[in-house]
């Protein structure tokens, strides 16, 4: 396994009554210039603590795309999205989360 890459993002929605109590994440689009023909990509949304990812993966927030999946795509200019679509909408509050990806083989 290689070292994962990560990106922390924050929900910037004003609190009620002007904004929402939370938001729902249904998919994450990632853009690749190249992909492996052997290994898949695993994407997880994790809780963070003090700006660092924890070992806690949100329920239903672990998806793997394999080279044979139609959603895993690459383009020379990285302009074509690979869509990680979650099985159920993930409710997020205003905590930050982190996305991790790493190469995985189909078992």
CSV table of N, CA, C and O in Angstrom, one decimal:
chain,number,residue,atom,x,y,z
A,1,UNK,N,0.8,-1.2,0.0
A,1,UNK,CA,0.0,0.0,0.0
A,1,UNK,C,0.9,1.2,0.0
A,1,UNK,O,1.9,1.3,0.6
A,2,UNK,N,0.4,2.3,-0.7
A,2,UNK,CA,1.2,3.5,-0.7
A,2,UNK,C,0.7,4.5,0.3
A,2,UNK,O,-0.4,4.2,1.0
A,3,UNK,N,1.4,5.6,0.6
A,3,UNK,CA,0.9,6.6,1.5
A,3,UNK,C,-0.3,7.2,0.9
A,3,UNK,O,-0.3,7.7,-0.2
A,4,UNK,N,-1.4,7.4,1.7
A,4,UNK,CA,-2.6,8.0,1.2
A,4,UNK,C,-2.4,9.5,1.1
A,4,UNK,O,-1.5,10.1,1.7
A,5,UNK,N,-3.2,10.1,0.2
A,5,UNK,CA,-3.3,11.6,0.1
A,5,UNK,C,-4.6,12.0,0.8
A,5,UNK,O,-5.5,11.2,0.9
A,6,UNK,N,-4.6,13.2,1.3
A,6,UNK,CA,-5.8,13.6,2.0
A,6,UNK,C,-6.1,15.1,1.8
A,6,UNK,O,-5.2,15.9,1.5
A,7,UNK,N,-7.3,15.4,1.9
A,7,UNK,CA,-7.8,16.8,1.8
A,7,UNK,C,-8.8,17.0,2.9
A,7,UNK,O,-9.8,16.3,3.0
A,8,UNK,N,-8.6,18.0,3.7
A,8,UNK,CA,-9.6,18.4,4.7
A,8,UNK,C,-10.5,19.5,4.1
A,8,UNK,O,-10.1,20.4,3.5
A,9,UNK,N,-11.8,19.3,4.4
A,9,UNK,CA,-12.8,20.3,3.9
A,9,UNK,C,-13.7,20.7,5.0
A,9,UNK,O,-13.9,19.9,6.0
A,10,UNK,N,-14.2,21.9,5.0
A,10,UNK,CA,-15.1,22.4,6.0
A,10,UNK,C,-16.5,22.7,5.4
A,10,UNK,O,-16.5,23.2,4.3
A,11,UNK,N,-17.5,22.5,6.2
A,11,UNK,CA,-18.9,22.9,5.8
A,11,UNK,C,-19.0,24.3,6.2
A,11,UNK,O,-18.9,24.7,7.4
A,12,UNK,N,-19.3,25.2,5.3
A,12,UNK,CA,-19.4,26.6,5.5
A,12,UNK,C,-20.8,27.1,5.3
A,12,UNK,O,-21.1,27.9,4.4
A,13,UNK,N,-21.7,26.6,6.1
A,13,UNK,CA,-23.1,26.9,6.0
A,13,UNK,C,-23.5,27.6,7.2
A,13,UNK,O,-23.2,27.2,8.3
A,14,UNK,N,-24.2,28.8,7.1
A,14,UNK,CA,-24.6,29.5,8.3
A,14,UNK,C,-25.6,28.7,9.1
A,14,UNK,O,-26.4,27.9,8.5
A,15,UNK,N,-25.7,28.9,10.4
A,15,UNK,CA,-26.6,28.1,11.2
A,15,UNK,C,-28.1,28.6,10.9
A,15,UNK,O,-28.3,29.7,10.4
A,16,UNK,N,-29.0,27.8,11.4
A,16,UNK,CA,-30.4,28.2,11.2
A,16,UNK,C,-30.7,29.4,12.0
A,16,UNK,O,-30.0,29.7,13.0
A,17,UNK,N,-31.6,30.3,11.6
A,17,UNK,CA,-32.6,30.1,10.6
A,17,UNK,C,-32.2,30.5,9.2
A,17,UNK,O,-32.9,30.1,8.3
A,18,UNK,N,-31.1,31.1,9.0
A,18,UNK,CA,-30.7,31.5,7.7
A,18,UNK,C,-30.1,30.3,6.9
A,18,UNK,O,-30.3,30.2,5.7
A,19,UNK,N,-29.5,29.4,7.5
A,19,UNK,CA,-28.9,28.3,6.8
A,19,UNK,C,-29.5,26.9,7.3
A,19,UNK,O,-30.5,26.9,7.8
A,20,UNK,N,-28.8,25.9,7.0
A,20,UNK,CA,-29.2,24.5,7.3
A,20,UNK,C,-28.6,24.0,8.6
A,20,UNK,O,-27.5,24.4,8.9
A,21,UNK,N,-29.2,23.0,9.2
A,21,UNK,CA,-28.6,22.3,10.3
A,21,UNK,C,-27.4,21.5,9.9
A,21,UNK,O,-26.5,21.3,10.7
A,22,UNK,N,-27.4,21.1,8.7
A,22,UNK,CA,-26.2,20.3,8.2
A,22,UNK,C,-26.4,20.1,6.7
A,22,UNK,O,-27.3,20.6,6.1
A,23,UNK,N,-25.5,19.4,6.1
A,23,UNK,CA,-25.5,19.1,4.7
A,23,UNK,C,-25.4,17.6,4.5
A,23,UNK,O,-25.0,16.9,5.3
A,24,UNK,N,-25.7,17.2,3.3
A,24,UNK,CA,-25.6,15.8,2.9
A,24,UNK,C,-24.6,15.6,1.8
A,24,UNK,O,-24.6,16.4,0.8
A,25,UNK,N,-23.7,14.7,1.9
A,25,UNK,CA,-22.7,14.4,0.8
A,25,UNK,C,-23.2,13.1,0.1
A,25,UNK,O,-23.5,12.1,0.8
A,26,UNK,N,-23.5,13.2,-1.2
A,26,UNK,CA,-23.9,12.0,-1.9
A,26,UNK,C,-22.8,11.4,-2.8
A,26,UNK,O,-22.9,10.3,-3.2
A,27,UNK,N,-21.9,12.3,-3.2
A,27,UNK,CA,-20.8,11.8,-4.1
A,27,UNK,C,-19.6,12.8,-4.0
A,27,UNK,O,-19.7,13.9,-3.5
A,28,UNK,N,-18.5,12.2,-4.4
A,28,UNK,CA,-17.2,13.0,-4.4
A,28,UNK,C,-16.6,12.8,-5.8
A,28,UNK,O,-16.4,11.6,-6.2
A,29,UNK,N,-16.3,13.8,-6.5
A,29,UNK,CA,-15.7,13.7,-7.8
A,29,UNK,C,-14.2,14.0,-7.6
A,29,UNK,O,-13.8,15.0,-7.0
A,30,UNK,N,-13.4,13.1,-8.1
A,30,UNK,CA,-11.9,13.2,-8.1
A,30,UNK,C,-11.4,13.2,-9.5
A,30,UNK,O,-11.9,12.4,-10.3
A,31,UNK,N,-10.4,14.0,-9.8
A,31,UNK,CA,-9.9,14.1,-11.2
A,31,UNK,C,-8.5,13.5,-11.2
A,31,UNK,O,-7.6,13.9,-10.5
A,32,UNK,N,-8.3,12.5,-12.1
A,32,UNK,CA,-7.0,11.8,-12.3
A,32,UNK,C,-6.4,12.1,-13.7
A,32,UNK,O,-7.1,12.1,-14.7
A,33,UNK,N,-5.1,12.3,-13.7
A,33,UNK,CA,-4.4,12.3,-15.0
A,33,UNK,C,-4.0,10.9,-15.5
A,33,UNK,O,-4.0,10.7,-16.6
A,34,UNK,N,-3.8,10.0,-14.5
A,34,UNK,CA,-3.5,8.6,-14.8
A,34,UNK,C,-4.0,7.7,-13.7
A,34,UNK,O,-4.1,8.2,-12.6
A,35,UNK,N,-4.3,6.5,-14.1
A,35,UNK,CA,-4.8,5.5,-13.1
A,35,UNK,C,-4.1,4.2,-13.4
A,35,UNK,O,-3.7,3.9,-14.5
A,36,UNK,N,-4.0,3.4,-12.4
A,36,UNK,CA,-3.5,2.0,-12.5
A,36,UNK,C,-4.4,1.1,-13.2
A,36,UNK,O,-5.6,1.2,-13.1
A,37,UNK,N,-3.9,0.2,-14.0
A,37,UNK,CA,-4.7,-0.8,-14.6
A,37,UNK,C,-4.8,-2.0,-13.7
A,37,UNK,O,-5.6,-3.0,-14.0
A,38,UNK,N,-4.1,-2.0,-12.6
A,38,UNK,CA,-4.1,-3.2,-11.7
A,38,UNK,C,-4.8,-2.8,-10.4
A,38,UNK,O,-5.6,-3.6,-9.9
A,39,UNK,N,-4.6,-1.6,-9.8
A,39,UNK,CA,-5.1,-1.3,-8.5
A,39,UNK,C,-6.2,-0.3,-8.6
A,39,UNK,O,-6.3,0.5,-9.5
A,40,UNK,N,-7.1,-0.4,-7.6
A,40,UNK,CA,-8.2,0.5,-7.5
A,40,UNK,C,-7.9,1.6,-6.6
A,40,UNK,O,-6.8,1.7,-6.1
A,41,UNK,N,-8.8,2.5,-6.4
A,41,UNK,CA,-8.6,3.7,-5.6
A,41,UNK,C,-9.7,3.6,-4.5
A,41,UNK,O,-10.9,3.5,-4.8
A,42,UNK,N,-9.3,3.8,-3.2
A,42,UNK,CA,-10.2,3.8,-2.1
A,42,UNK,C,-10.3,5.2,-1.6
A,42,UNK,O,-9.3,5.9,-1.4
A,43,UNK,N,-11.6,5.6,-1.4
A,43,UNK,CA,-11.8,6.9,-0.9
A,43,UNK,C,-12.6,6.8,0.4
A,43,UNK,O,-13.6,6.0,0.5
A,44,UNK,N,-12.2,7.4,1.5
A,44,UNK,CA,-12.9,7.4,2.7
A,44,UNK,C,-13.1,8.8,3.3
A,44,UNK,O,-12.2,9.7,3.1
A,45,UNK,N,-14.2,9.0,3.9
A,45,UNK,CA,-14.4,10.3,4.6
A,45,UNK,C,-14.3,10.0,6.1
A,45,UNK,O,-15.0,9.1,6.6
A,46,UNK,N,-13.3,10.7,6.7
A,46,UNK,CA,-13.0,10.4,8.1
A,46,UNK,C,-13.3,11.6,9.0
A,46,UNK,O,-13.2,12.7,8.5
A,47,UNK,N,-13.5,11.3,10.2
A,47,UNK,CA,-13.5,12.4,11.2
A,47,UNK,C,-12.1,13.0,11.4
A,47,UNK,O,-11.2,12.3,11.1
A,48,UNK,N,-12.1,14.2,11.8
A,48,UNK,CA,-10.8,14.8,12.1
A,48,UNK,C,-10.8,15.3,13.5
A,48,UNK,O,-11.9,15.6,14.1
A,49,UNK,N,-9.6,15.4,14.1
A,49,UNK,CA,-9.5,15.9,15.4
A,49,UNK,C,-8.3,16.8,15.4
A,49,UNK,O,-7.2,16.4,15.1
A,50,UNK,N,-8.5,18.1,15.8
A,50,UNK,CA,-7.4,19.1,15.8
A,50,UNK,C,-6.8,19.2,14.4
A,50,UNK,O,-5.6,19.3,14.3
A,51,UNK,N,-7.6,19.1,13.4
A,51,UNK,CA,-7.1,19.2,12.0
A,51,UNK,C,-6.4,18.0,11.4
A,51,UNK,O,-6.0,18.0,10.3
A,52,UNK,N,-6.3,16.9,12.2
A,52,UNK,CA,-5.7,15.7,11.7
A,52,UNK,C,-6.7,14.6,11.6
A,52,UNK,O,-7.7,14.5,12.4
A,53,UNK,N,-6.6,13.7,10.6
A,53,UNK,CA,-7.6,12.6,10.4
A,53,UNK,C,-7.4,11.6,11.5
A,53,UNK,O,-6.4,11.3,12.0
A,54,UNK,N,-8.6,11.1,12.0
A,54,UNK,CA,-8.6,10.0,13.0
A,54,UNK,C,-8.7,8.7,12.2
A,54,UNK,O,-8.9,8.6,11.0
A,55,UNK,N,-8.8,7.6,13.0
A,55,UNK,CA,-9.0,6.3,12.4
A,55,UNK,C,-10.5,6.0,12.1
A,55,UNK,O,-10.9,5.0,11.6
A,56,UNK,N,-11.3,7.0,12.6
A,56,UNK,CA,-12.8,6.8,12.5
A,56,UNK,C,-13.3,7.2,11.1
A,56,UNK,O,-13.4,8.3,10.8
A,57,UNK,N,-13.7,6.2,10.4
A,57,UNK,CA,-14.4,6.4,9.1
A,57,UNK,C,-15.9,6.5,9.3
A,57,UNK,O,-16.5,5.7,10.0
A,58,UNK,N,-16.4,7.5,8.7
A,58,UNK,CA,-17.9,7.7,8.8
A,58,UNK,C,-18.6,6.5,8.3
A,58,UNK,O,-18.2,5.9,7.3
A,59,UNK,N,-19.8,6.2,8.9
A,59,UNK,CA,-20.6,5.0,8.4
A,59,UNK,C,-20.9,5.3,6.9
A,59,UNK,O,-21.3,6.4,6.6
A,60,UNK,N,-20.8,4.2,6.1
A,60,UNK,CA,-21.1,4.2,4.7
A,60,UNK,C,-20.2,5.2,3.9
A,60,UNK,O,-20.6,5.5,2.7
A,61,UNK,N,-19.1,5.6,4.4
A,61,UNK,CA,-18.2,6.6,3.7
A,61,UNK,C,-16.9,5.9,3.3
A,61,UNK,O,-15.9,6.6,3.3
A,62,UNK,N,-17.0,4.7,2.8
A,62,UNK,CA,-15.8,4.0,2.3
A,62,UNK,C,-16.1,3.4,1.0
A,62,UNK,O,-17.0,2.5,0.9
A,63,UNK,N,-15.6,3.9,-0.1
A,63,UNK,CA,-15.9,3.5,-1.4
A,63,UNK,C,-14.6,3.1,-2.2
A,63,UNK,O,-13.6,3.8,-2.0
A,64,UNK,N,-14.6,2.1,-3.0
A,64,UNK,CA,-13.5,1.7,-3.8
A,64,UNK,C,-13.9,1.6,-5.3
A,64,UNK,O,-15.0,1.1,-5.6
A,65,UNK,N,-13.2,2.3,-6.1
A,65,UNK,CA,-13.4,2.1,-7.6
A,65,UNK,C,-12.2,1.3,-8.1
A,65,UNK,O,-11.0,1.6,-7.8
A,66,UNK,N,-12.5,0.3,-8.9
A,66,UNK,CA,-11.5,-0.5,-9.6
A,66,UNK,C,-11.3,-0.1,-11.0
A,66,UNK,O,-12.2,0.6,-11.6
A,67,UNK,N,-10.2,-0.5,-11.7
A,67,UNK,CA,-9.9,-0.1,-13.0
A,67,UNK,C,-11.1,-0.5,-14.0
A,67,UNK,O,-11.3,0.2,-15.0
A,68,UNK,N,-11.8,-1.5,-13.7
A,68,UNK,CA,-12.9,-1.9,-14.6
A,68,UNK,C,-14.2,-1.2,-14.4
A,68,UNK,O,-15.1,-1.3,-15.1
A,69,UNK,N,-14.3,-0.4,-13.3
A,69,UNK,CA,-15.5,0.4,-13.0
A,69,UNK,C,-15.6,1.6,-14.0
A,69,UNK,O,-14.6,2.3,-14.3
A,70,UNK,N,-16.8,1.8,-14.5
A,70,UNK,CA,-17.0,2.8,-15.5
A,70,UNK,C,-16.8,4.2,-14.8
A,70,UNK,O,-16.4,5.2,-15.5
A,71,UNK,N,-16.9,4.3,-13.5
A,71,UNK,CA,-16.8,5.6,-12.8
A,71,UNK,C,-15.3,6.0,-12.7
A,71,UNK,O,-15.0,7.1,-12.3
A,72,UNK,N,-14.4,5.0,-12.8
A,72,UNK,CA,-12.9,5.4,-12.6
A,72,UNK,C,-12.4,5.7,-14.0
A,72,UNK,O,-12.2,4.9,-14.9
A,73,UNK,N,-12.0,7.0,-14.2
A,73,UNK,CA,-11.6,7.5,-15.5
A,73,UNK,C,-10.4,8.4,-15.3
A,73,UNK,O,-10.2,9.0,-14.2
A,74,UNK,N,-9.6,8.6,-16.3
A,74,UNK,CA,-8.5,9.5,-16.3
A,74,UNK,C,-8.5,10.2,-17.6
A,74,UNK,O,-9.0,9.8,-18.6
A,75,UNK,N,-7.9,11.4,-17.7
A,75,UNK,CA,-7.7,12.2,-18.9
A,75,UNK,C,-6.4,12.9,-18.9
A,75,UNK,O,-5.9,13.2,-17.8
A,76,UNK,N,-5.9,13.2,-20.1
A,76,UNK,CA,-4.5,13.8,-20.2
A,76,UNK,C,-4.4,15.1,-19.4
A,76,UNK,O,-3.4,15.4,-18.9
A,77,UNK,N,-5.5,15.8,-19.3
A,77,UNK,CA,-5.5,17.1,-18.6
A,77,UNK,C,-6.3,17.0,-17.3
A,77,UNK,O,-6.5,18.1,-16.7
A,78,UNK,N,-6.6,15.8,-16.8
A,78,UNK,CA,-7.3,15.6,-15.6
A,78,UNK,C,-8.6,16.4,-15.5
A,78,UNK,O,-9.0,16.9,-14.5
A,79,UNK,N,-9.3,16.4,-16.6
A,79,UNK,CA,-10.6,17.2,-16.6
A,79,UNK,C,-11.8,16.3,-16.6
A,79,UNK,O,-12.9,16.8,-16.5
A,80,UNK,N,-11.6,15.0,-16.5
A,80,UNK,CA,-12.8,14.1,-16.5
A,80,UNK,C,-12.9,13.5,-15.0
A,80,UNK,O,-11.9,13.0,-14.5
A,81,UNK,N,-14.1,13.7,-14.4
A,81,UNK,CA,-14.2,13.3,-13.0
A,81,UNK,C,-14.4,11.8,-12.9
A,81,UNK,O,-15.0,11.1,-13.7
A,82,UNK,N,-13.8,11.2,-11.8
A,82,UNK,CA,-14.1,9.9,-11.4
A,82,UNK,C,-15.1,10.1,-10.2
A,82,UNK,O,-14.7,10.7,-9.2
A,83,UNK,N,-16.3,9.5,-10.3
A,83,UNK,CA,-17.3,9.7,-9.3
A,83,UNK,C,-17.4,8.6,-8.3
A,83,UNK,O,-17.6,7.5,-8.6
A,84,UNK,N,-17.1,9.0,-7.0
A,84,UNK,CA,-17.3,8.0,-5.9
A,84,UNK,C,-18.7,8.3,-5.4
A,84,UNK,O,-18.9,9.4,-4.7
A,85,UNK,N,-19.7,7.5,-5.6
A,85,UNK,CA,-21.1,7.7,-5.3
A,85,UNK,C,-21.4,6.8,-4.1
A,85,UNK,O,-21.2,5.6,-4.1
A,86,UNK,N,-21.8,7.5,-3.0
A,86,UNK,CA,-22.1,6.7,-1.8
A,86,UNK,C,-23.5,6.0,-1.8
A,86,UNK,O,-24.4,6.5,-2.5
A,87,UNK,N,-23.6,4.9,-1.1
A,87,UNK,CA,-24.8,4.1,-1.1
A,87,UNK,C,-25.9,4.8,-0.5
A,87,UNK,O,-27.1,4.5,-0.7
A,88,UNK,N,-25.6,5.7,0.4
A,88,UNK,CA,-26.6,6.5,1.1
A,88,UNK,C,-26.1,7.9,1.4
A,88,UNK,O,-24.9,8.0,1.5
A,89,UNK,N,-26.9,8.9,1.4
A,89,UNK,CA,-26.4,10.3,1.7
A,89,UNK,C,-25.8,10.3,3.0
A,89,UNK,O,-26.3,9.7,4.0
A,90,UNK,N,-24.6,11.0,3.1
A,90,UNK,CA,-23.9,11.1,4.4
A,90,UNK,C,-24.2,12.4,5.0
A,90,UNK,O,-23.9,13.5,4.4
A,91,UNK,N,-24.8,12.4,6.2
A,91,UNK,CA,-25.0,13.7,6.8
A,91,UNK,C,-23.8,14.2,7.5
A,91,UNK,O,-23.1,13.5,8.2
A,92,UNK,N,-23.5,15.5,7.3
A,92,UNK,CA,-22.3,16.1,7.8
A,92,UNK,C,-22.7,17.3,8.6
A,92,UNK,O,-23.5,18.1,8.2
A,93,UNK,N,-22.1,17.5,9.8
A,93,UNK,CA,-22.3,18.7,10.5
A,93,UNK,C,-21.1,19.6,10.2
A,93,UNK,O,-20.4,19.5,9.2
A,94,UNK,N,-20.8,20.6,11.0
A,94,UNK,CA,-19.8,21.5,10.7
A,94,UNK,C,-18.3,21.1,11.1
A,94,UNK,O,-17.4,21.9,11.0
A,95,UNK,N,-18.1,19.9,11.4
A,95,UNK,CA,-16.8,19.4,11.7
A,95,UNK,C,-16.1,19.2,10.4
A,95,UNK,O,-16.7,19.0,9.3
A,96,UNK,N,-14.8,19.2,10.4
A,96,UNK,CA,-14.0,19.0,9.2
A,96,UNK,C,-13.9,17.4,9.0
A,96,UNK,O,-14.0,16.7,9.9
A,97,UNK,N,-13.7,17.0,7.8
A,97,UNK,CA,-13.5,15.6,7.5
A,97,UNK,C,-12.3,15.5,6.5
A,97,UNK,O,-11.9,16.5,6.0
A,98,UNK,N,-11.8,14.4,6.3
A,98,UNK,CA,-10.7,14.2,5.5
A,98,UNK,C,-10.9,13.1,4.5
A,98,UNK,O,-11.5,12.0,4.8
A,99,UNK,N,-10.5,13.3,3.3
A,99,UNK,CA,-10.6,12.2,2.2
A,99,UNK,C,-9.3,11.6,2.1
A,99,UNK,O,-8.2,12.2,2.0
A,100,UNK,N,-9.3,10.2,2.1
A,100,UNK,CA,-8.0,9.5,1.9
A,100,UNK,C,-8.2,8.6,0.7
A,100,UNK,O,-9.2,8.0,0.5
A,101,UNK,N,-7.2,8.5,0.0
A,101,UNK,CA,-7.2,7.5,-1.2
A,101,UNK,C,-5.9,6.7,-1.1
A,101,UNK,O,-4.8,7.2,-0.7
A,102,UNK,N,-6.0,5.5,-1.5
A,102,UNK,CA,-4.8,4.6,-1.6
A,102,UNK,C,-5.1,3.5,-2.6
A,102,UNK,O,-6.3,3.2,-2.9
A,103,UNK,N,-4.1,2.9,-3.1
A,103,UNK,CA,-4.2,1.8,-4.1
A,103,UNK,C,-4.7,0.5,-3.4
A,103,UNK,O,-4.1,0.2,-2.4
A,104,UNK,N,-5.6,-0.2,-3.9
A,104,UNK,CA,-6.1,-1.4,-3.4
A,104,UNK,C,-6.3,-2.4,-4.5
A,104,UNK,O,-6.7,-2.0,-5.6
A,105,UNK,N,-6.1,-3.7,-4.3
A,105,UNK,CA,-6.3,-4.7,-5.3
A,105,UNK,C,-7.7,-5.3,-5.0
A,105,UNK,O,-8.1,-5.5,-3.9
A,106,UNK,N,-8.3,-5.7,-6.1
A,106,UNK,CA,-9.6,-6.4,-5.9
A,106,UNK,C,-9.4,-7.8,-5.2
A,106,UNK,O,-8.5,-8.5,-5.6
A,107,UNK,N,-10.2,-8.1,-4.2
A,107,UNK,CA,-9.9,-9.3,-3.5
A,107,UNK,C,-10.8,-10.4,-4.1
A,107,UNK,O,-11.6,-10.3,-4.9
